[in-house]
Structures are given as C-alpha cells and as structure tokens.
Short mmCIF file of C-alpha atoms and ligand atoms in Angstrom, two decimals:
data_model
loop_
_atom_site.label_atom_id
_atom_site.label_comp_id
_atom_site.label_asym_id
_atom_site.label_seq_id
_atom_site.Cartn_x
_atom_site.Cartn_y
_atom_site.Cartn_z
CA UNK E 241 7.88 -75.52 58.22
CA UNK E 242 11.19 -74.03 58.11
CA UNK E 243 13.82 -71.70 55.20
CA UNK E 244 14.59 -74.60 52.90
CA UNK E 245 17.53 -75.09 50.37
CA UNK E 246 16.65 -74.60 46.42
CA UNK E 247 17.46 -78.72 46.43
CA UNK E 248 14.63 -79.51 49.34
CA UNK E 249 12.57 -77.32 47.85
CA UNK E 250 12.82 -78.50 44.31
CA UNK E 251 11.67 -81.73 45.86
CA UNK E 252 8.86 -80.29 47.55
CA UNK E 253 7.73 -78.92 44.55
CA UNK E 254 7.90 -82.40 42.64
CA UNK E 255 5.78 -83.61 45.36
CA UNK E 256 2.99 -81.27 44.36
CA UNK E 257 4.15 -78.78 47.86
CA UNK E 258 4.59 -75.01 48.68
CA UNK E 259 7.38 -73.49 48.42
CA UNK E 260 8.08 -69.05 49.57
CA UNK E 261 10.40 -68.26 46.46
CA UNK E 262 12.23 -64.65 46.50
CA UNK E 263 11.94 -62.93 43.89
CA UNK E 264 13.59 -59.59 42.91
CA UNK E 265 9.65 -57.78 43.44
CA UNK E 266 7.81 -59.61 46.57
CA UNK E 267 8.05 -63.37 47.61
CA UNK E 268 5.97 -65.69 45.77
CA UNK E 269 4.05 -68.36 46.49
CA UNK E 270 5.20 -71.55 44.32
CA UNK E 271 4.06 -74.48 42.79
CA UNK E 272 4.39 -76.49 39.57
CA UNK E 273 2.43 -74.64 37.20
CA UNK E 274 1.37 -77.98 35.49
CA UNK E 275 0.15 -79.34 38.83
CA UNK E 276 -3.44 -78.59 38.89
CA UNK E 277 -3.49 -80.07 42.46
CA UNK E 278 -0.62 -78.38 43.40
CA UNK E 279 -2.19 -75.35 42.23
CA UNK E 280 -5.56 -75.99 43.75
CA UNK E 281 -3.30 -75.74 47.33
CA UNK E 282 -1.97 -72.61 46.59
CA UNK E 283 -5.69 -70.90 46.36
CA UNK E 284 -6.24 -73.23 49.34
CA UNK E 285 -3.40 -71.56 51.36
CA UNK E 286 -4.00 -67.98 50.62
CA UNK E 287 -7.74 -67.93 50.64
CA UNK E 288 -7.72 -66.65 47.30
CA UNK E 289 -10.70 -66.90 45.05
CA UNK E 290 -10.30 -69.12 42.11
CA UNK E 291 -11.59 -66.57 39.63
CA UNK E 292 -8.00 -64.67 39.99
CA UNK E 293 -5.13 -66.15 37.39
CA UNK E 294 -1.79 -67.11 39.05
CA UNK E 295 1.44 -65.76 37.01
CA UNK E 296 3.42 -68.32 35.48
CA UNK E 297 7.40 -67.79 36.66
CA UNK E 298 9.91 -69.37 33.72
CA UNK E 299 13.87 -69.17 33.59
CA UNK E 300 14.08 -68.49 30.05
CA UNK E 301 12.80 -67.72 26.71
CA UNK E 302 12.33 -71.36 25.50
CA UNK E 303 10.39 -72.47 28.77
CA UNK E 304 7.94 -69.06 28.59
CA UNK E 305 7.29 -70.24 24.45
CA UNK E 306 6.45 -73.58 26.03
CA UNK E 307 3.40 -72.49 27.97
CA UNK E 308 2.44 -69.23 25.44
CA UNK E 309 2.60 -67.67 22.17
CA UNK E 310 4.58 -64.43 21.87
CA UNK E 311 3.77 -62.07 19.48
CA UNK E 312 6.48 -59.97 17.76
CA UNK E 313 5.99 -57.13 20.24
CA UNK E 314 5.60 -59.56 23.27
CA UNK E 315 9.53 -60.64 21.96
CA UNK E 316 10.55 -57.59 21.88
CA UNK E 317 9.40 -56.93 25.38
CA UNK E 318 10.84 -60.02 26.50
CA UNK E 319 14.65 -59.30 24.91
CA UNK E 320 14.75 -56.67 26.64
CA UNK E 321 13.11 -56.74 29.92
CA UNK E 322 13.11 -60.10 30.71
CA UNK E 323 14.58 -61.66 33.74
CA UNK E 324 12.71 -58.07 35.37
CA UNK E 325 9.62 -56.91 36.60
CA UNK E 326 7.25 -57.35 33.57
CA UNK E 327 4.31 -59.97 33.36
CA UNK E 328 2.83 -60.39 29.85
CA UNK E 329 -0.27 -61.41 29.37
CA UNK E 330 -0.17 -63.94 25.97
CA UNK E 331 -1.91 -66.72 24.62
CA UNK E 332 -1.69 -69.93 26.50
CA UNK E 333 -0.53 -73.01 25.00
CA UNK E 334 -2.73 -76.52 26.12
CA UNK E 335 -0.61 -77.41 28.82
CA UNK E 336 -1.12 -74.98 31.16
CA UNK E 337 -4.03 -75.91 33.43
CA UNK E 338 -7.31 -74.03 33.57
CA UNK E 339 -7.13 -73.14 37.33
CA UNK E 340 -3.93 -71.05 36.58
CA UNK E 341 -5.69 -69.31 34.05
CA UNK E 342 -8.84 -69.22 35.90
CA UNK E 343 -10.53 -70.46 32.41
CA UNK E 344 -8.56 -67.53 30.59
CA UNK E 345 -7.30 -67.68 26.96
CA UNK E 346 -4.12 -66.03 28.30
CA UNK E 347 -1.45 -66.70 31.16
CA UNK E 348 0.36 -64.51 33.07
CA UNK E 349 3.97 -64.90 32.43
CA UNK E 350 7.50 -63.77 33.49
CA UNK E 351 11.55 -64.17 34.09
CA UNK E 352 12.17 -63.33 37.14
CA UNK E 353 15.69 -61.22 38.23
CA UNK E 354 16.57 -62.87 41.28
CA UNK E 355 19.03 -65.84 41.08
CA UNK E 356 17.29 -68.06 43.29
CA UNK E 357 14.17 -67.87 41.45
CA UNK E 358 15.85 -68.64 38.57
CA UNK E 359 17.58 -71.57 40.36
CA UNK E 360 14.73 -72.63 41.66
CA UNK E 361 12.76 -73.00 38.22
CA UNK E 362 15.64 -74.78 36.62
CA UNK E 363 16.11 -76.82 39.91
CA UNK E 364 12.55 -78.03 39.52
CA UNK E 365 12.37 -78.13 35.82
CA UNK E 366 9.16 -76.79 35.49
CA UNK E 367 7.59 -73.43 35.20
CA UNK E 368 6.45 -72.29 38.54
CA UNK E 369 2.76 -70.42 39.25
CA UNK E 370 3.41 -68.22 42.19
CA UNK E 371 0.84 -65.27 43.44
CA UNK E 372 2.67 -62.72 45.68
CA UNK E 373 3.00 -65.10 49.20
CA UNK E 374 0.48 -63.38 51.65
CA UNK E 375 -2.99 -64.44 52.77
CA UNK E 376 -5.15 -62.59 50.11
CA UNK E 377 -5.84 -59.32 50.48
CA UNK E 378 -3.09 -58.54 52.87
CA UNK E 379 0.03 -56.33 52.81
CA UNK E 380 2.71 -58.60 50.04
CA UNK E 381 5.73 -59.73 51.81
CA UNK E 382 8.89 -58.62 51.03
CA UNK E 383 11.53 -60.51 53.24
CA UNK E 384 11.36 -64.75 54.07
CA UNK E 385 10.12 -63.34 57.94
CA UNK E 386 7.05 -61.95 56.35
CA UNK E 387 6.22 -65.06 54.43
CA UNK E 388 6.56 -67.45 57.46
CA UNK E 389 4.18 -65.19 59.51
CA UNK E 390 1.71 -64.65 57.14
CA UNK E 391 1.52 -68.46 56.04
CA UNK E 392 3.95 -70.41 57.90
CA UNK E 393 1.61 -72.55 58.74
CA UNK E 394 0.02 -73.75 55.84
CA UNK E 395 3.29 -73.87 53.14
CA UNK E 396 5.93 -76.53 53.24
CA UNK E 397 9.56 -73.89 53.03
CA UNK E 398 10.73 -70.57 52.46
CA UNK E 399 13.79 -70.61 50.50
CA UNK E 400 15.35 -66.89 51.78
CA UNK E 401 16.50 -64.54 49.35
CA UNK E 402 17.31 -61.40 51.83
CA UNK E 403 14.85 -58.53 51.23
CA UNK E 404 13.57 -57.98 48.23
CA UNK E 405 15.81 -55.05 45.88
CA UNK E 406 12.38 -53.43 43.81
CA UNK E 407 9.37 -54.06 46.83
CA UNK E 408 6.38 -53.73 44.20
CA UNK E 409 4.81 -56.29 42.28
CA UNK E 410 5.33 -56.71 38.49
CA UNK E 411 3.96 -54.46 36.42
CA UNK E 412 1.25 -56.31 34.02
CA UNK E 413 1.17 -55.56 30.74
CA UNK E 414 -1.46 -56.71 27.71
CA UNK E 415 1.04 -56.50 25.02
CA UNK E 416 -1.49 -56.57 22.03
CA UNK E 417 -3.50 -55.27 20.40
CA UNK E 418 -1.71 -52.33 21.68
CA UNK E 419 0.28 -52.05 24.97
CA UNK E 420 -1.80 -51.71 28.15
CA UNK E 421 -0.98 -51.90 31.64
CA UNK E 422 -3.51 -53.64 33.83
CA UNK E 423 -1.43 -53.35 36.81
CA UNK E 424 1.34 -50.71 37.13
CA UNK E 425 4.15 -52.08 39.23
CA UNK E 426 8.33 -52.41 39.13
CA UNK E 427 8.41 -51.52 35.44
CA UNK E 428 7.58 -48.00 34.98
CA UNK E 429 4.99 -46.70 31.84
CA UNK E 430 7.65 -44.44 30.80
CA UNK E 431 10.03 -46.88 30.80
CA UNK E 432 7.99 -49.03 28.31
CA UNK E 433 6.57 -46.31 26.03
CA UNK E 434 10.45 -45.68 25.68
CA UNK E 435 11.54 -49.54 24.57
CA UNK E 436 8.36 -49.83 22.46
CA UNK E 437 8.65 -46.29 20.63
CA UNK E 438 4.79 -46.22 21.21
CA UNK E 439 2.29 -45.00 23.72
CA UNK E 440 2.08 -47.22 26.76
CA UNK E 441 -1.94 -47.32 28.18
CA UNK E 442 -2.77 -47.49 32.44
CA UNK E 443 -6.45 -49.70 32.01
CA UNK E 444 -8.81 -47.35 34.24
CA UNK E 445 -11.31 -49.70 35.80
CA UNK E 446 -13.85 -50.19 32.87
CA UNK E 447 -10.83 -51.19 30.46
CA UNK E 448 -9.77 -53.70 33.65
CA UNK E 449 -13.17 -55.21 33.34
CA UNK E 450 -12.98 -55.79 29.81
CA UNK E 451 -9.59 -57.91 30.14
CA UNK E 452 -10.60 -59.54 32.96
CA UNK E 453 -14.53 -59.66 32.97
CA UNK E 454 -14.01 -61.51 37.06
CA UNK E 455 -11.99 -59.16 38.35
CA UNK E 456 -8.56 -59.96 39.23
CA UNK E 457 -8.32 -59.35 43.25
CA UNK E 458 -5.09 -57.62 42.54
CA UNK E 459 -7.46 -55.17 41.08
CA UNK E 460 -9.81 -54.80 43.02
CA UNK E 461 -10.97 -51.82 45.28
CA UNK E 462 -9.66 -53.53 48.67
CA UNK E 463 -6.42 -55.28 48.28
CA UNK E 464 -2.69 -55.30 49.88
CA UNK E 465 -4.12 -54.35 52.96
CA UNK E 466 -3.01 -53.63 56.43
CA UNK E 467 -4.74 -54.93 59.69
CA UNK E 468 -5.47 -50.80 60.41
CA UNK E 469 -7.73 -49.37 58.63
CA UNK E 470 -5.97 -46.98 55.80
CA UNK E 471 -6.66 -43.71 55.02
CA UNK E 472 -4.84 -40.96 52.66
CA UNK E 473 -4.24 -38.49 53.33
CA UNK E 474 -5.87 -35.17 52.82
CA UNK E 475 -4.64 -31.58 54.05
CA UNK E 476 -2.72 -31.86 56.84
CA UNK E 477 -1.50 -34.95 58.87
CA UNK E 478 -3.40 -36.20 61.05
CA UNK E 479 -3.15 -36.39 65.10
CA UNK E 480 -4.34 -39.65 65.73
CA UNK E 481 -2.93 -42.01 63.22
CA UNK E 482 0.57 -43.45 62.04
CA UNK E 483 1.83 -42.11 59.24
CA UNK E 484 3.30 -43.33 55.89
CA UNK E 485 5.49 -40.05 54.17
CA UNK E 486 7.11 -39.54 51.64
CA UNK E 487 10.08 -37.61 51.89
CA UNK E 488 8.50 -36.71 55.51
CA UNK E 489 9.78 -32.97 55.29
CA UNK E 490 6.51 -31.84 57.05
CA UNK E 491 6.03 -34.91 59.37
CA UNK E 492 4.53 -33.40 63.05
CA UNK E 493 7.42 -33.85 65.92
CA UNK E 494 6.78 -37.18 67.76
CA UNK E 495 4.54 -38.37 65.25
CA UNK E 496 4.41 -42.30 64.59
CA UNK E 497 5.52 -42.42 61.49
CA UNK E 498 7.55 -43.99 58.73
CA UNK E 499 9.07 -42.67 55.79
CA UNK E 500 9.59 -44.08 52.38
CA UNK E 501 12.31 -42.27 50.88
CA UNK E 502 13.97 -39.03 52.46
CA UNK E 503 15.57 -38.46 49.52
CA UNK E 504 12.47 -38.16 47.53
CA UNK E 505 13.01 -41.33 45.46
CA UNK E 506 10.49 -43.45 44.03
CA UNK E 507 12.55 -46.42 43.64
CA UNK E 508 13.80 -46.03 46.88
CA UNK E 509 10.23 -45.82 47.79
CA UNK E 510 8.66 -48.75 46.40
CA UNK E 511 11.59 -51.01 48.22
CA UNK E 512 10.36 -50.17 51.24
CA UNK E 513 6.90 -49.91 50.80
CA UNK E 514 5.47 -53.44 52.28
CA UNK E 515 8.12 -53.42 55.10
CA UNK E 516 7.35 -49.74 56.02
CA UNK E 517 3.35 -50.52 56.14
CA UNK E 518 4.18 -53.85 57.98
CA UNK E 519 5.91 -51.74 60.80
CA UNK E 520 3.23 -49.54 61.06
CA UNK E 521 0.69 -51.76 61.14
CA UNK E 522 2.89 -54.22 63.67
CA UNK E 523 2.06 -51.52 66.37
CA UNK E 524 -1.58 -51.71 66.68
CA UNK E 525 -2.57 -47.63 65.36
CA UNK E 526 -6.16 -47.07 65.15
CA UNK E 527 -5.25 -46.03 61.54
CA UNK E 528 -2.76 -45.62 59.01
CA UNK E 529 -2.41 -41.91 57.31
CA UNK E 530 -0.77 -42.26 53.64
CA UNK E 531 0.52 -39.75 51.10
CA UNK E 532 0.38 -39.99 47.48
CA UNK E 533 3.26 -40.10 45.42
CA UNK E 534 3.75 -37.84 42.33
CA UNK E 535 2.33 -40.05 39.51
CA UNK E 536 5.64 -40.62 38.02
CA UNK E 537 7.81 -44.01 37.88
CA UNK E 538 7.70 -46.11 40.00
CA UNK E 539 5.11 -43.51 41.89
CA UNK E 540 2.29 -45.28 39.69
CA UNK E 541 2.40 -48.32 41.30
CA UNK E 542 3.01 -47.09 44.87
CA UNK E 543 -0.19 -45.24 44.68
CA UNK E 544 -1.72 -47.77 43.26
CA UNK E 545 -0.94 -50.38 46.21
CA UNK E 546 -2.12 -47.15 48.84
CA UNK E 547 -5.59 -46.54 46.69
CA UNK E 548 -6.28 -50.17 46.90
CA UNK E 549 -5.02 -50.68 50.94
CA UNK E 550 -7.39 -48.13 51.30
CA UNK E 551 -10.35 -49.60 49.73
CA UNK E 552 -10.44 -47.31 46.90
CA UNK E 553 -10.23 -48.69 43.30
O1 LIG N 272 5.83 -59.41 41.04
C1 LIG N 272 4.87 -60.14 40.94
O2 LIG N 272 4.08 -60.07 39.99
C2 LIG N 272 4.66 -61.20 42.05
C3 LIG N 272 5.88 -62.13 42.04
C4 LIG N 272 5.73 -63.28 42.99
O3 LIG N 272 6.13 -62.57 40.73
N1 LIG N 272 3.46 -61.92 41.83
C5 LIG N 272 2.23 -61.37 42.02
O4 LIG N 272 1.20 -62.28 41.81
O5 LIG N 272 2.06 -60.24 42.36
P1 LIG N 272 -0.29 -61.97 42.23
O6 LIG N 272 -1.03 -63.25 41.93
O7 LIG N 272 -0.34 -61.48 43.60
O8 LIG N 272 -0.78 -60.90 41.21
C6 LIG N 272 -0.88 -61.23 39.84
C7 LIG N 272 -1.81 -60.28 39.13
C8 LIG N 272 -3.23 -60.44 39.62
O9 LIG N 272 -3.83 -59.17 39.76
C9 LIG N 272 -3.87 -61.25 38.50
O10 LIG N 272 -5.23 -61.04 38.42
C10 LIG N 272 -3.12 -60.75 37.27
O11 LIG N 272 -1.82 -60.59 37.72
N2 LIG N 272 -3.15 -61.76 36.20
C11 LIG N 272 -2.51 -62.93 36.15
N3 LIG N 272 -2.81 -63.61 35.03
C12 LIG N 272 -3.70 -62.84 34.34
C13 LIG N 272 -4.42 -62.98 33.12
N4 LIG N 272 -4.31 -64.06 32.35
N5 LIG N 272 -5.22 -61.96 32.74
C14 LIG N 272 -5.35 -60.85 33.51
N6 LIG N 272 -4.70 -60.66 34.68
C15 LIG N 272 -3.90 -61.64 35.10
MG1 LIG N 273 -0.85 -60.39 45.31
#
C-alpha cells in the first residue's frame, strides 16, 4: 500500500478498492458509491458501524442530480457553494445503495474544492462515498502521512494532495424544510444565513435525533478522538497535561503545548486543528488540556470537534 496516481487509483476504484482521496477539508476514504461491496469494505476498514451514512462526493451539478433531488433552495446552495465545504442532505434517487444511506430516504452529498478530488471522480466516472479516512472515532487526518498510519494497512492507495487548506469537516446542512445544520464544519452559519437571506438553525442533540433517529457517530458524544484522554479546559491551565491554545497569550513557560492560531484566527485555526492534536497526542501526555473557541465562524465547528474528543455531546 503505497501514494498512488489519480490513473491507478481510478482503477482501484473500478475494482471495487480503497482509495485516501484529499480533499480541500480532511482526506476521505473512497469508493464507488454504487458499489455496495465496495462500500461494505469501507465500514470494514474503519470499524465504523453501519447505522452511520457515508457522504456521496460528485464533480458536478449533473452527477449530484443523478443520485438526489434538489430542491430550489438546495440549488441555490449548490450555485453558490458548491465545489466547497457544504454537504446537503436531499432525497436520494434509486441508485444509490442502502448501505450508503444506512436505509435513509436522503444521501449525503457534495463538490468537493480540491482538484484531485475532482479528478479523481471524473477519472473514475462515478460518484465516490468517502467518510473522513481515520479508524472511527479517531482524530480525522489531514495530510496523506496521517491516512497511511491510521489505515495503511487495510486501504489499497493514498493519492497525496499536500495538507489539507480548511482542516474541518464539511459542514452538514438539512436544506428543507428550513435550513439546519446537523454538523457545523468548514462552512460557517453566518456565512449561510447570509447566501440564503434566512435564519440558518445548529440541531442541538434532540433535533439531531430526529434527523437521524441512529445517531450518526459524527454526532455522537465521543468522536474525533485522541489516544489521551481530552479534557477542556476550565480556569487556569493545567500542570500536568499538553495543551491545545488558542492564541496561547497566557500559555505557562515550558508548557507542552500547541497553538492553533497566534493571530487569533479561526480559519487559521481549524487548518491546523487535526495536525496540532495529532502532535500532541504523538508524545504520549497523560492528557490533553483544550480551550474553547469564541462561538463564531469557523469557531463552531472547532468546538464542536473538542466537545466531542472529549466525550461530551
Ligand atoms: O468534509 C467532509 O465532510 C469529509 C470529506 C472526506 O468529505 N467527510 C466526512 O465524512 O467527514 P464522515 O463520514 O466522517 O462524516 C459524515 C457525517 C456523519 O456524521 C454522517 O452521519 C453525516 O455526515 N451524514 C451523512 N449522510 C447523512 C444523512 N443522510 N443524514 C444525516 N446525516 C448524514
Ligand atoms: Mg469522520
């Protein structure tokens, strides 16, 4: 198992394989999303429960209206976020299997903005399900390194993008009725309630349950999780742990620590959130000490990664 070429690895793919695909938010996981085998193997590889729905990757409009139905907000959402970090959840068309969906009436789907993705999906000529490329419940991989030691040994390439430019998942969104994120991630709430013109929701965890009466993993209390315990933090740093800051203006002298944006930026932070935890956690600590963002941006989803890495919904 080795980095591939888009070419080898749209022949892996055709062969019902595993493939690491950059993307412009973590790696993914690939496979022909029409495969149901090949989509069996990618629960197989990450351990992941079959109750949690896979996102569907496409390289354009026509190709995402061939496996759902958009709605005229879901279009408008599309024209002008899509290739980017958005995943809409819409009605699925017949074709897409039921293990993608895990029995769902709707899929998952988005353009990715990274241009290997993209080549990729045209390269294979098929829309690709891909779950961020980690064994499940651990920290989501943001450089081709991080996919080959996570699951190296049980995918057949990594095609390697560099590190990836926004570090957070997408955001997911239930366009309709009315506009609801289910997961923040890459694609701010303010950002959205701005394109639409109307208020975006954030599902607390009832409204989660409703949408997704299993419980998508990527929801659930314990998720993207380091090897070290986490904990946030809570008055002032602690002695005995490594530390995750945020602009780290109050960080102790000598401490272990790593921090996400000096500058105080939240895209800046959410870029190098995995690798910064990865680090951390490389070294062994007893624990891991994290600070909350200010819920703002991109500050939504960071906190939202540290709740769940620490266990807490
Ligand atoms: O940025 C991303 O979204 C990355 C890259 C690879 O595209 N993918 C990713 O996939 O993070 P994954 O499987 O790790 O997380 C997808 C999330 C899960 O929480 C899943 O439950 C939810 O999306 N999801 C997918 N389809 C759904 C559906 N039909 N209804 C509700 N939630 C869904
Ligand atoms: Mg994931």
């Amino acid at each position: 198992m080795a980095l591939v070429t888009i070419a080898d690895a749209a022949a892996i793919l055709a062969q019902g394989g595993l493939v690491g695909m950059p993307t412009e938010t973590v790696y993914g996981l690939a496979a022909d999303a029409l495969d149901p085998a090949a989509v069996a193997r990618v629960f197989a590889a990450k351990g992941r429960p079959a109750f949690d729905p896979l996102i569907v990757h496409v390289a354009d409009l026509a190709q995402a209206e061939r496996v759902a139905e958009l709605s005229p907000r879901a279009r408008r959402l599309a024209a002008t976020c899509w290739p980017g970090p958005l995943t809409l959840l819409l009605p699925r068309r017949d074709c897409v299997p039921d293990l993608v969906t895990s029995g769902l009436p709707t899929v998952g789907v988005r353009i990715p903005d990274h241009p290997l993705a993209l080549a990729l999906i045209r390269a294979a000529g098929r829309p690709l399900a891909a779950p961020s490329a980690n064994p499940f419940g651990g920290l989501s991989p943001t450089t081709a390194q991080a996919v080959l030691d996570g699951l190296g040994a049980r995918i057949d390439g990594v095609v390697d993008g560099g590190p990836c430019r926004v570090g957070v998942e997408s955001t997911v969104l239930r366009p309709d009725p009315t506009p609801l994120i289910l997961r923040p991630g890459g694609l701010s709430r303010e950002r959205l309630a701005d394109l639409l013109g109307e208020p975006v929701a954030v599902a607390d965890r009832p409204a989660r349950q409703e949408a997704l009466p299993q419980a998508a993993p990527g929801m659930l209390a314990s998720h993207y999780a380091p090897r070290a315990p986490l904990v946030l933090r809570d008055g002032p740093w602690p002695a005995d742990a490594a530390l995750l800051a945020f602009t780290g203006r109050d960080l102790p002298a000598g401490a272990t620590a790593e921090i996400l944006s000096s500058a105080g930026d939240d895209v800046e932070a959410a870029a190098r959130l995995f690798a910064c935890l990865r680090r951390l956690d490389a070294a062994g600590p007893a624990r891991i000490c994290a600070e909350l963002l200010p819920p703002a941006g991109l500050g939504l989803a960071i906190n939202d990664r540290l709740r769940r890495a620490a266990g807490l919904g």
